[in-house]
Short mmCIF file of C-alpha atoms in Angstrom, two decimals:
data_model
loop_
_atom_site.label_atom_id
_atom_site.label_comp_id
_atom_site.label_asym_id
_atom_site.label_seq_id
_atom_site.Cartn_x
_atom_site.Cartn_y
_atom_site.Cartn_z
CA UNK A 1 19.64 13.79 -8.70
CA UNK A 2 21.19 10.70 -6.93
CA UNK A 3 24.18 11.43 -4.78
CA UNK A 4 27.29 9.07 -5.46
CA UNK A 5 28.12 6.60 -3.51
CA UNK A 6 24.95 7.07 -1.57
CA UNK A 7 23.37 3.12 -1.24
CA UNK A 8 20.85 1.49 -0.15
CA UNK A 9 20.94 -1.53 2.40
CA UNK A 10 20.25 -4.92 0.98
CA UNK A 11 17.18 -5.00 3.52
CA UNK A 12 15.87 -2.09 0.87
CA UNK A 13 17.05 -4.16 -1.60
CA UNK A 14 15.25 -7.65 -0.90
CA UNK A 15 11.90 -5.42 0.17
CA UNK A 16 11.91 -5.54 -3.47
CA UNK A 17 11.67 -8.87 -4.49
CA UNK A 18 7.98 -10.77 -6.19
CA UNK A 19 7.53 -13.36 -3.52
CA UNK A 20 9.37 -15.51 -1.46
CA UNK A 21 11.57 -17.62 -3.99
CA UNK A 22 12.95 -14.85 -6.07
CA UNK A 23 14.01 -13.15 -2.61
CA UNK A 24 16.18 -16.43 -2.22
CA UNK A 25 17.51 -16.94 -5.61
CA UNK A 26 18.18 -12.77 -5.41
CA UNK A 27 20.55 -13.13 -2.79
CA UNK A 28 22.51 -15.87 -4.49
CA UNK A 29 23.76 -13.51 -7.05
CA UNK A 30 24.25 -10.61 -4.73
CA UNK A 31 28.14 -10.95 -5.05
CA UNK A 32 30.55 -10.72 -7.25
CA UNK A 33 31.18 -14.20 -9.14
CA UNK A 34 28.44 -14.35 -11.94
CA UNK A 35 28.79 -10.54 -12.29
CA UNK A 36 31.16 -8.38 -15.50
CA UNK A 37 31.27 -5.32 -16.67
CA UNK A 38 28.98 -3.62 -13.65
CA UNK A 39 28.76 -0.15 -13.02
CA UNK A 40 26.63 2.89 -11.98
CA UNK A 41 26.32 5.87 -12.78
CA UNK A 42 25.20 9.08 -10.42
CA UNK A 43 21.87 9.82 -12.45
CA UNK A 44 20.80 6.17 -11.04
CA UNK A 45 21.84 3.55 -13.08
CA UNK A 46 23.29 0.54 -11.95
CA UNK A 47 23.70 -2.42 -14.72
CA UNK A 48 25.96 -5.40 -15.18
CA UNK A 49 26.40 -8.83 -17.21
CA UNK A 50 25.26 -11.49 -15.38
CA UNK A 51 26.96 -15.65 -15.88
CA UNK A 52 23.79 -17.99 -16.54
CA UNK A 53 22.61 -20.99 -18.54
CA UNK A 54 23.45 -20.08 -22.27
CA UNK A 55 26.77 -19.08 -24.05
CA UNK A 56 26.09 -15.10 -23.51
CA UNK A 57 25.37 -13.76 -20.19
CA UNK A 58 21.82 -11.70 -19.00
CA UNK A 59 22.08 -7.84 -19.51
CA UNK A 60 20.57 -6.51 -16.44
CA UNK A 61 19.87 -2.61 -15.83
CA UNK A 62 17.65 -0.94 -13.21
CA UNK A 63 16.79 2.73 -13.06
CA UNK A 64 16.21 3.59 -9.29
CA UNK A 65 15.46 7.19 -10.97
CA UNK A 66 11.94 6.48 -12.16
CA UNK A 67 9.42 8.29 -10.98
CA UNK A 68 7.21 5.27 -10.42
CA UNK A 69 9.92 3.49 -8.08
CA UNK A 70 12.67 1.24 -10.31
CA UNK A 71 12.38 0.09 -13.49
CA UNK A 72 13.96 -3.22 -14.68
CA UNK A 73 15.21 -4.65 -17.89
CA UNK A 74 16.57 -8.67 -18.06
CA UNK A 75 17.22 -10.17 -21.57
CA UNK A 76 16.76 -13.23 -19.29
CA UNK A 77 13.42 -15.25 -19.93
CA UNK A 78 11.94 -14.30 -16.19
CA UNK A 79 8.40 -13.19 -16.11
CA UNK A 80 8.81 -11.92 -13.01
CA UNK A 81 9.75 -7.94 -12.32
CA UNK A 82 11.77 -7.69 -10.62
CA UNK A 83 13.98 -11.12 -11.56
CA UNK A 84 16.40 -12.33 -9.71
CA UNK A 85 19.22 -10.96 -11.76
CA UNK A 86 17.89 -7.41 -10.46
CA UNK A 87 17.68 -8.83 -6.93
CA UNK A 88 20.89 -9.78 -7.21
CA UNK A 89 22.71 -6.32 -9.23
CA UNK A 90 21.37 -4.19 -6.64
CA UNK A 91 22.08 -6.26 -3.69
CA UNK A 92 25.77 -6.36 -5.33
CA UNK A 93 25.61 -2.25 -5.25
CA UNK A 94 24.93 -2.42 -2.04
CA UNK A 95 27.36 -3.60 -1.21
CA UNK A 96 29.24 -0.57 -1.56
CA UNK A 97 32.84 -2.59 -1.89
CA UNK A 98 33.69 -1.25 -5.51
CA UNK A 99 32.46 -4.11 -6.93
CA UNK A 100 29.31 -1.65 -8.99
CA UNK A 101 31.82 1.39 -9.85
CA UNK A 102 30.86 4.61 -10.70
CA UNK A 103 30.69 5.17 -14.63
CA UNK A 104 29.09 5.72 -17.77
CA UNK A 105 26.56 2.89 -19.26
CA UNK A 106 26.94 0.41 -21.76
CA UNK A 107 25.32 1.21 -24.95
CA UNK A 108 22.78 -1.45 -24.68
CA UNK A 109 21.89 -0.21 -21.49
CA UNK A 110 21.48 3.64 -22.52
CA UNK A 111 19.49 2.63 -26.07
CA UNK A 112 16.94 1.57 -23.52
CA UNK A 113 17.39 4.76 -20.60
CA UNK A 114 17.39 6.55 -23.38
CA UNK A 115 13.90 5.20 -24.72
CA UNK A 116 12.17 5.82 -21.03
CA UNK A 117 13.95 9.50 -21.01
CA UNK A 118 11.82 9.87 -23.75
CA UNK A 119 9.13 8.22 -22.85
CA UNK A 120 8.54 9.97 -20.10
CA UNK A 121 8.85 13.38 -21.63
CA UNK A 122 6.53 12.77 -23.97
CA UNK A 123 4.46 11.99 -20.90
CA UNK A 124 4.65 15.80 -19.60
CA UNK A 125 4.36 17.28 -22.68
CA UNK A 126 0.67 18.59 -23.18
CA UNK A 127 -0.99 16.14 -25.60
CA UNK A 128 -1.80 17.19 -29.20
CA UNK A 129 -4.54 14.65 -29.31
CA UNK A 130 -7.54 15.75 -31.28
CA UNK A 131 -9.62 13.44 -30.07
CA UNK A 132 -13.75 14.88 -29.31
CA UNK A 133 -13.94 16.76 -25.40
CA UNK A 134 -15.72 14.61 -23.38
CA UNK A 135 -19.81 15.03 -23.29
CA UNK A 136 -19.79 16.54 -19.96
CA UNK A 137 -24.20 16.03 -20.31
CA UNK A 138 -23.66 12.67 -21.68
CA UNK A 139 -21.43 11.90 -18.29
CA UNK A 140 -24.36 12.80 -15.76
CA UNK A 141 -26.65 10.77 -16.77
CA UNK A 142 -23.95 8.13 -16.41
CA UNK A 143 -23.76 9.08 -12.96
CA UNK A 144 -27.21 9.72 -12.38
CA UNK A 145 -28.45 6.07 -13.54
CA UNK A 146 -25.09 4.60 -11.26
CA UNK A 147 -26.45 6.69 -8.61
CA UNK A 148 -30.48 4.88 -8.94
CA UNK A 149 -29.15 1.36 -9.56
CA UNK A 150 -26.77 2.04 -6.27
CA UNK A 151 -29.82 3.01 -4.99
CA UNK A 152 -31.92 0.25 -5.42
CA UNK A 153 -29.61 -1.76 -4.64
CA UNK A 154 -28.36 -0.60 -0.73
CA UNK A 155 -32.26 -0.18 -0.12
CA UNK A 156 -32.83 -4.12 -0.61
CA UNK A 157 -29.50 -4.63 1.65
CA UNK A 158 -31.82 -2.69 4.03
CA UNK A 159 -34.00 -5.02 3.65
CA UNK A 160 -32.16 -8.72 3.88
CA UNK A 161 -30.33 -6.83 6.99
CA UNK A 162 -34.14 -6.34 8.72
CA UNK A 163 -34.88 -10.18 7.84
CA UNK A 164 -31.22 -11.57 8.74
CA UNK A 165 -32.04 -10.08 12.06
CA UNK A 166 -35.64 -10.06 12.51
CA UNK A 167 -35.06 -14.11 11.88
CA UNK A 168 -31.46 -14.07 14.70
CA UNK A 169 -28.57 -15.00 13.89
CA UNK A 170 -28.52 -19.09 13.84
CA UNK A 171 -30.16 -18.34 11.07
CA UNK A 172 -27.07 -16.56 9.40
CA UNK A 173 -25.14 -19.68 10.80
CA UNK A 174 -27.80 -22.47 9.05
CA UNK A 175 -27.98 -20.98 5.71
CA UNK A 176 -24.25 -20.74 5.25
CA UNK A 177 -21.89 -19.01 2.90
CA UNK A 178 -24.97 -19.15 -0.11
CA UNK A 179 -26.50 -17.01 1.01
CA UNK A 180 -23.81 -14.32 1.79
CA UNK A 181 -22.68 -14.48 -1.79
CA UNK A 182 -25.84 -14.33 -3.55
CA UNK A 183 -26.60 -10.88 -1.35
CA UNK A 184 -23.37 -9.97 -2.32
CA UNK A 185 -23.99 -10.66 -5.70
CA UNK A 186 -26.78 -8.08 -6.03
CA UNK A 187 -24.62 -5.41 -4.90
CA UNK A 188 -22.01 -5.76 -7.68
CA UNK A 189 -25.12 -5.76 -9.92
CA UNK A 190 -26.33 -2.20 -8.30
CA UNK A 191 -22.49 -1.46 -9.17
CA UNK A 192 -21.20 -1.63 -5.31
CA UNK A 193 -18.23 -3.18 -5.32
CA UNK A 194 -18.04 -1.57 -1.55
CA UNK A 195 -20.81 -3.19 -0.83
CA UNK A 196 -20.43 -7.04 -2.24
CA UNK A 197 -17.12 -6.76 -0.64
CA UNK A 198 -18.26 -5.64 2.64
CA UNK A 199 -20.57 -8.32 2.09
CA UNK A 200 -18.58 -10.94 1.29
CA UNK A 201 -17.70 -10.69 4.67
CA UNK A 202 -19.68 -11.17 6.74
CA UNK A 203 -20.43 -14.67 4.79
CA UNK A 204 -17.00 -16.07 7.08
CA UNK A 205 -18.20 -15.26 9.81
CA UNK A 206 -19.70 -17.49 11.24
CA UNK A 207 -17.73 -20.05 10.84
CA UNK A 208 -14.86 -17.58 12.68
CA UNK A 209 -15.10 -19.01 16.22
CA UNK A 210 -16.81 -18.59 19.52
CA UNK A 211 -18.20 -15.13 19.26
CA UNK A 212 -18.87 -15.30 16.42
CA UNK A 213 -23.00 -13.80 16.49
CA UNK A 214 -21.52 -10.21 18.06
CA UNK A 215 -19.40 -9.62 15.03
CA UNK A 216 -21.74 -10.32 13.21
CA UNK A 217 -23.78 -8.06 14.41
CA UNK A 218 -21.20 -5.75 14.61
CA UNK A 219 -20.75 -6.23 11.34
CA UNK A 220 -23.79 -5.68 10.29
CA UNK A 221 -24.87 -2.22 12.18
CA UNK A 222 -21.48 -0.68 10.26
CA UNK A 223 -23.13 -2.17 6.89
CA UNK A 224 -26.95 -0.68 8.08
CA UNK A 225 -25.10 2.82 8.87
CA UNK A 226 -23.34 2.86 5.03
CA UNK A 227 -26.87 1.90 3.42
CA UNK A 228 -28.39 4.82 5.35
CA UNK A 229 -25.18 7.19 5.23
CA UNK A 230 -25.60 6.55 1.35
CA UNK A 231 -29.63 6.78 1.24
CA UNK A 232 -28.56 10.61 3.28
CA UNK A 233 -25.65 10.96 1.26
CA UNK A 234 -27.05 14.53 0.07
CA UNK A 235 -26.65 15.93 3.44
CA UNK A 236 -23.67 14.72 4.61
CA UNK A 237 -20.63 16.85 5.58
CA UNK A 238 -17.85 17.03 2.11
CA UNK A 239 -15.72 14.97 3.89
CA UNK A 240 -18.01 12.19 5.39
CA UNK A 241 -20.17 12.49 1.70
CA UNK A 242 -17.22 11.59 -0.42
CA UNK A 243 -15.94 8.25 2.21
CA UNK A 244 -19.69 6.92 1.60
CA UNK A 245 -19.11 7.02 -2.08
CA UNK A 246 -16.11 5.62 -1.72
CA UNK A 247 -17.02 2.78 0.71
CA UNK A 248 -19.92 1.99 -1.22
CA UNK A 249 -17.64 1.69 -4.42
CA UNK A 250 -17.91 4.72 -6.35
CA UNK A 251 -14.56 5.17 -8.15
CA UNK A 252 -12.26 8.43 -6.72
CA UNK A 253 -10.02 10.81 -8.65
CA UNK A 254 -7.06 13.52 -6.42
CA UNK A 255 -7.88 16.38 -6.30
CA UNK A 256 -6.86 20.34 -5.21
CA UNK A 257 -3.42 21.49 -5.31
CA UNK A 258 -0.14 19.06 -5.58
CA UNK A 259 1.51 19.35 -1.90
CA UNK A 260 5.92 18.67 -2.27
CA UNK A 261 7.82 17.50 0.43
CA UNK A 262 10.44 14.87 1.13
CA UNK A 263 8.09 11.78 1.50
CA UNK A 264 9.94 9.10 3.83
CA UNK A 265 8.53 5.46 2.90
CA UNK A 266 7.46 4.12 6.00
CA UNK A 267 5.81 0.57 4.81
CA UNK A 268 5.33 -1.35 1.61
CA UNK A 269 3.26 -3.87 1.90
CA UNK A 270 0.57 -6.86 -0.63
CA UNK A 271 -2.23 -8.56 -0.49
CA UNK A 272 -3.85 -10.48 -2.37
CA UNK A 273 -7.75 -11.50 -2.55
CA UNK A 274 -7.93 -14.58 -5.35
CA UNK A 275 -7.87 -11.96 -8.02
CA UNK A 276 -5.93 -8.67 -6.85
CA UNK A 277 -2.54 -8.29 -5.57
CA UNK A 278 -2.73 -4.34 -3.70
CA UNK A 279 0.47 -2.91 -2.68
CA UNK A 280 0.38 -0.11 0.35
CA UNK A 281 2.79 2.16 0.29
CA UNK A 282 3.05 4.57 3.72
CA UNK A 283 4.64 7.91 3.31
CA UNK A 284 5.56 10.53 5.79
CA UNK A 285 6.12 14.41 4.48
CA UNK A 286 8.99 15.59 7.46
CA UNK A 287 7.82 19.40 6.39
CA UNK A 288 4.19 18.93 6.74
CA UNK A 289 3.45 16.64 8.83
CA UNK A 290 1.36 14.86 6.94
CA UNK A 291 1.15 10.65 6.56
CA UNK A 292 -0.31 9.55 3.21
CA UNK A 293 -1.07 6.39 1.34
CA UNK A 294 -0.60 5.29 -2.13
CA UNK A 295 -2.44 2.19 -3.69
CA UNK A 296 -1.52 0.41 -6.51
CA UNK A 297 -2.63 -2.79 -7.77
CA UNK A 298 -1.15 -6.28 -10.27
CA UNK A 299 -3.48 -8.66 -11.58
CA UNK A 300 -2.64 -12.19 -12.74
CA UNK A 301 -0.98 -12.91 -10.65
CA UNK A 302 1.83 -10.37 -11.24
CA UNK A 303 3.34 -7.74 -8.93
CA UNK A 304 2.27 -4.18 -8.99
CA UNK A 305 4.05 -1.30 -10.62
CA UNK A 306 4.99 0.96 -7.95
CA UNK A 307 7.60 -0.20 -5.52
CA UNK A 308 9.05 2.18 -2.50
CA UNK A 309 11.18 0.51 -0.15
CA UNK A 310 11.31 1.32 3.14
CA UNK A 311 13.58 3.83 4.73
CA UNK A 312 13.87 6.25 1.42
CA UNK A 313 13.54 9.12 1.61
CA UNK A 314 12.28 11.06 -1.95
CA UNK A 315 11.49 14.74 -2.80
CA UNK A 316 7.92 14.78 -4.61
CA UNK A 317 5.04 16.18 -5.08
CA UNK A 318 1.22 14.34 -3.76
CA UNK A 319 -2.29 15.11 -4.96
CA UNK A 320 -4.55 13.90 -2.44
CA UNK A 321 -8.29 12.19 -2.93
CA UNK A 322 -11.65 13.27 -1.31
CA UNK A 323 -12.69 11.66 1.86
CA UNK A 324 -12.72 13.42 5.44
CA UNK A 325 -10.03 12.28 6.31
CA UNK A 326 -7.79 12.74 3.12
CA UNK A 327 -4.78 9.61 3.69
CA UNK A 328 -4.88 8.40 0.13
CA UNK A 329 -3.18 10.48 -2.45
CA UNK A 330 -1.29 9.64 -5.64
CA UNK A 331 2.83 10.23 -6.14
CA UNK A 332 2.71 13.38 -8.99
CA UNK A 333 6.46 14.41 -10.44
CA UNK A 334 9.17 13.39 -8.78
CA UNK A 335 12.41 15.84 -8.45
CA UNK A 336 14.73 13.39 -7.43
CA UNK A 337 15.64 9.93 -7.44
CA UNK A 338 14.51 7.90 -3.63
CA UNK A 339 17.44 8.05 -1.52
CA UNK A 340 17.92 5.60 2.11
CA UNK A 341 18.07 8.59 4.59
CA UNK A 342 18.75 8.15 8.75
CA UNK A 343 15.25 10.43 9.54
CA UNK A 344 12.44 8.77 11.40
CA UNK A 345 8.89 10.17 12.19
CA UNK A 346 8.04 11.90 15.41
CA UNK A 347 6.68 9.74 17.27
CA UNK A 348 3.77 9.16 20.18
CA UNK A 349 2.82 6.91 23.15
CA UNK A 350 0.41 4.44 23.07
CA UNK A 351 -2.30 5.72 24.66
CA UNK A 352 -1.84 8.67 22.78
CA UNK A 353 -1.85 5.99 19.82
CA UNK A 354 -5.51 4.63 21.02
CA UNK A 355 -7.51 7.67 21.07
CA UNK A 356 -5.93 8.56 17.40
CA UNK A 357 -7.63 6.03 16.26
CA UNK A 358 -10.74 6.80 18.57
CA UNK A 359 -10.77 10.65 16.65
CA UNK A 360 -10.32 8.52 13.22
CA UNK A 361 -13.26 6.63 13.33
CA UNK A 362 -15.71 10.07 14.17
CA UNK A 363 -14.29 10.69 10.42
CA UNK A 364 -14.49 7.25 8.96
CA UNK A 365 -16.93 4.67 11.51
CA UNK A 366 -15.98 1.99 8.73
CA UNK A 367 -12.25 2.48 9.40
CA UNK A 368 -10.55 -0.86 10.20
CA UNK A 369 -6.82 1.20 11.38
CA UNK A 370 -5.28 4.07 11.38
CA UNK A 371 -1.49 4.82 10.74
CA UNK A 372 0.96 6.33 13.93
CA UNK A 373 3.91 5.72 15.10
CA UNK A 374 4.87 4.75 18.51
CA UNK A 375 7.97 6.32 20.08
CA UNK A 376 10.26 4.78 22.85
CA UNK A 377 8.20 0.94 22.97
CA UNK A 378 9.43 -1.81 23.78
CA UNK A 379 8.25 -5.38 22.48
CA UNK A 380 6.67 -7.60 25.30
CA UNK A 381 4.89 -10.81 26.74
CA UNK A 382 1.66 -10.70 27.87
CA UNK A 383 1.03 -14.27 28.42
CA UNK A 384 0.50 -15.50 25.29
CA UNK A 385 0.35 -12.02 23.68
CA UNK A 386 2.42 -10.05 22.38
CA UNK A 387 1.78 -6.24 23.66
CA UNK A 388 4.26 -2.56 23.09
CA UNK A 389 4.70 -1.38 25.50
CA UNK A 390 5.73 2.13 26.50
CA UNK A 391 9.37 2.27 27.78
CA UNK A 392 7.83 3.69 31.52
CA UNK A 393 5.78 0.65 31.70
CA UNK A 394 2.61 3.40 31.58
CA UNK A 395 0.70 2.08 28.62
CA UNK A 396 0.68 -0.42 26.07
CA UNK A 397 -0.72 -1.85 23.28
CA UNK A 398 -1.53 -4.97 22.00
CA UNK A 399 0.35 -6.58 19.07
CA UNK A 400 -2.76 -7.54 16.27
CA UNK A 401 -2.93 -11.54 15.77
CA UNK A 402 -2.18 -11.43 12.37
CA UNK A 403 1.16 -9.43 12.88
CA UNK A 404 2.84 -12.16 14.61
CA UNK A 405 4.94 -13.98 12.27
CA UNK A 406 8.62 -13.69 11.48
CA UNK A 407 8.35 -9.63 11.14
CA UNK A 408 7.59 -9.44 14.91
CA UNK A 409 10.93 -11.54 15.97
CA UNK A 410 12.47 -9.40 13.75
CA UNK A 411 11.27 -6.83 15.97
CA UNK A 412 11.99 -8.53 19.06
CA UNK A 413 15.47 -9.05 18.27
CA UNK A 414 16.19 -5.94 16.79
CA UNK A 415 14.93 -3.96 20.52
CA UNK A 416 17.00 -6.99 22.15
CA UNK A 417 14.99 -5.04 25.45
CA UNK A 418 15.40 -1.37 24.20
CA UNK A 419 13.02 1.40 23.52
CA UNK A 420 11.99 0.96 19.45
CA UNK A 421 10.58 3.79 17.67
CA UNK A 422 7.71 1.81 15.67
CA UNK A 423 5.42 2.80 13.01
CA UNK A 424 2.24 0.95 12.14
CA UNK A 425 -1.47 0.60 11.52
CA UNK A 426 -3.45 0.58 15.08
CA UNK A 427 -6.83 -0.75 14.89
CA UNK A 428 -9.52 -2.23 17.16
CA UNK A 429 -7.96 -5.78 16.98
CA UNK A 430 -4.52 -4.15 18.38
CA UNK A 431 -1.60 -2.64 16.73
CA UNK A 432 0.21 -4.55 13.50
CA UNK A 433 3.99 -3.11 13.07
CA UNK A 434 5.21 -2.23 9.94
CA UNK A 435 8.58 -0.78 9.85
CA UNK A 436 11.09 0.31 13.26
CA UNK A 437 14.26 2.39 14.08
CA UNK A 438 16.55 1.17 16.34
CA UNK A 439 17.50 4.10 19.69
CA UNK A 440 19.44 6.41 18.55
CA UNK A 441 20.81 6.15 15.35
CA UNK A 442 20.02 3.60 12.26
CA UNK A 443 17.84 2.98 9.46
CA UNK A 444 14.73 1.49 9.11
CA UNK A 445 13.98 -1.72 9.39
CA UNK A 446 10.64 -3.40 7.24
CA UNK A 447 8.99 -5.98 9.40
CA UNK A 448 6.22 -7.25 6.57
#
């Protein structure tokens, strides 16, 4: 249950916005003027009526206690989730100035909440379905058939990589993107979507600027290593074999007993590949010391349903996926609603962060980055680039080229020349900061 009086920050609310226009529109509605009959409950519910263009105000309600992140209901016609009214209502509630008092939800809000609670209870109840159980023999045959198709595909891919190296990298530049797209399509036919994605990335390298032949050879070597890993995965250690299967594109399932902990939300950000929005949420177990990654997806331009703003703490169970490092996890039962906290993860020096990435590559050679928290670092100029330097100046990490937008300037302003605690992803391109905490007391500030 949430504690009465515990409010989110404006940054945590705005982190829920599906896009920049929604963030701007929601900010304009985060004042008392358009709202009436607003209220909140200790169960983690916020409601209110927002004056719109029509004769009737929009009925808006947010269930903060939902186990998959905040849930929203608004009578407006917007297809965005959350809509600007839900964002405005949460911003009004976050102000903690008495505009959203504690109380009992009105009938229209209570009906929606009761329906949600009942569906959640039904989901937790044992299934009464009488459907016939899955045929394990049929499942085994399907798995074997898919493995055979993947093996045929990776054998063909290995031959094509060999042809490329024998012909020279100049041939890749002359052939253009079409050669790689055709090869990627062959990997899709072989039911190896992970390989297809890596092949498509090869097609963009010849146009990536000076030094591209070296980068192309590096990526071809990693792809060759993955091919060889699949062809010999039966002889690999269990963790590495699971990593190879995942990198090739075989679906994985959570396994093992769930881990209950107080999980601190370190970062949340979305990426878009033209078809699918992927949301990554990093969590840190304050008792276990484990860092975990939650993935959720949204198609057709819709934001993923799971949303956990940075700086919240939730008492919940996570179940890990198979793999050498087992970072990815699935969110299970949540025992309390997410609530703001001043807690922060322990950090390391920059040289230790680089060493951790090197150690992670031993378990997963195809790993782009690994999560790490830096303690007492200061953002500083390094020529035309930026770096995060230890407060004593002994060592530093370059800021990744793709992380030099508004989040960087927010981090610089938060620091003001003083050390920060910074969480981010450390990789071969540098360190991408995702959240920061000021020196001494203070809540997390999202940087992405």
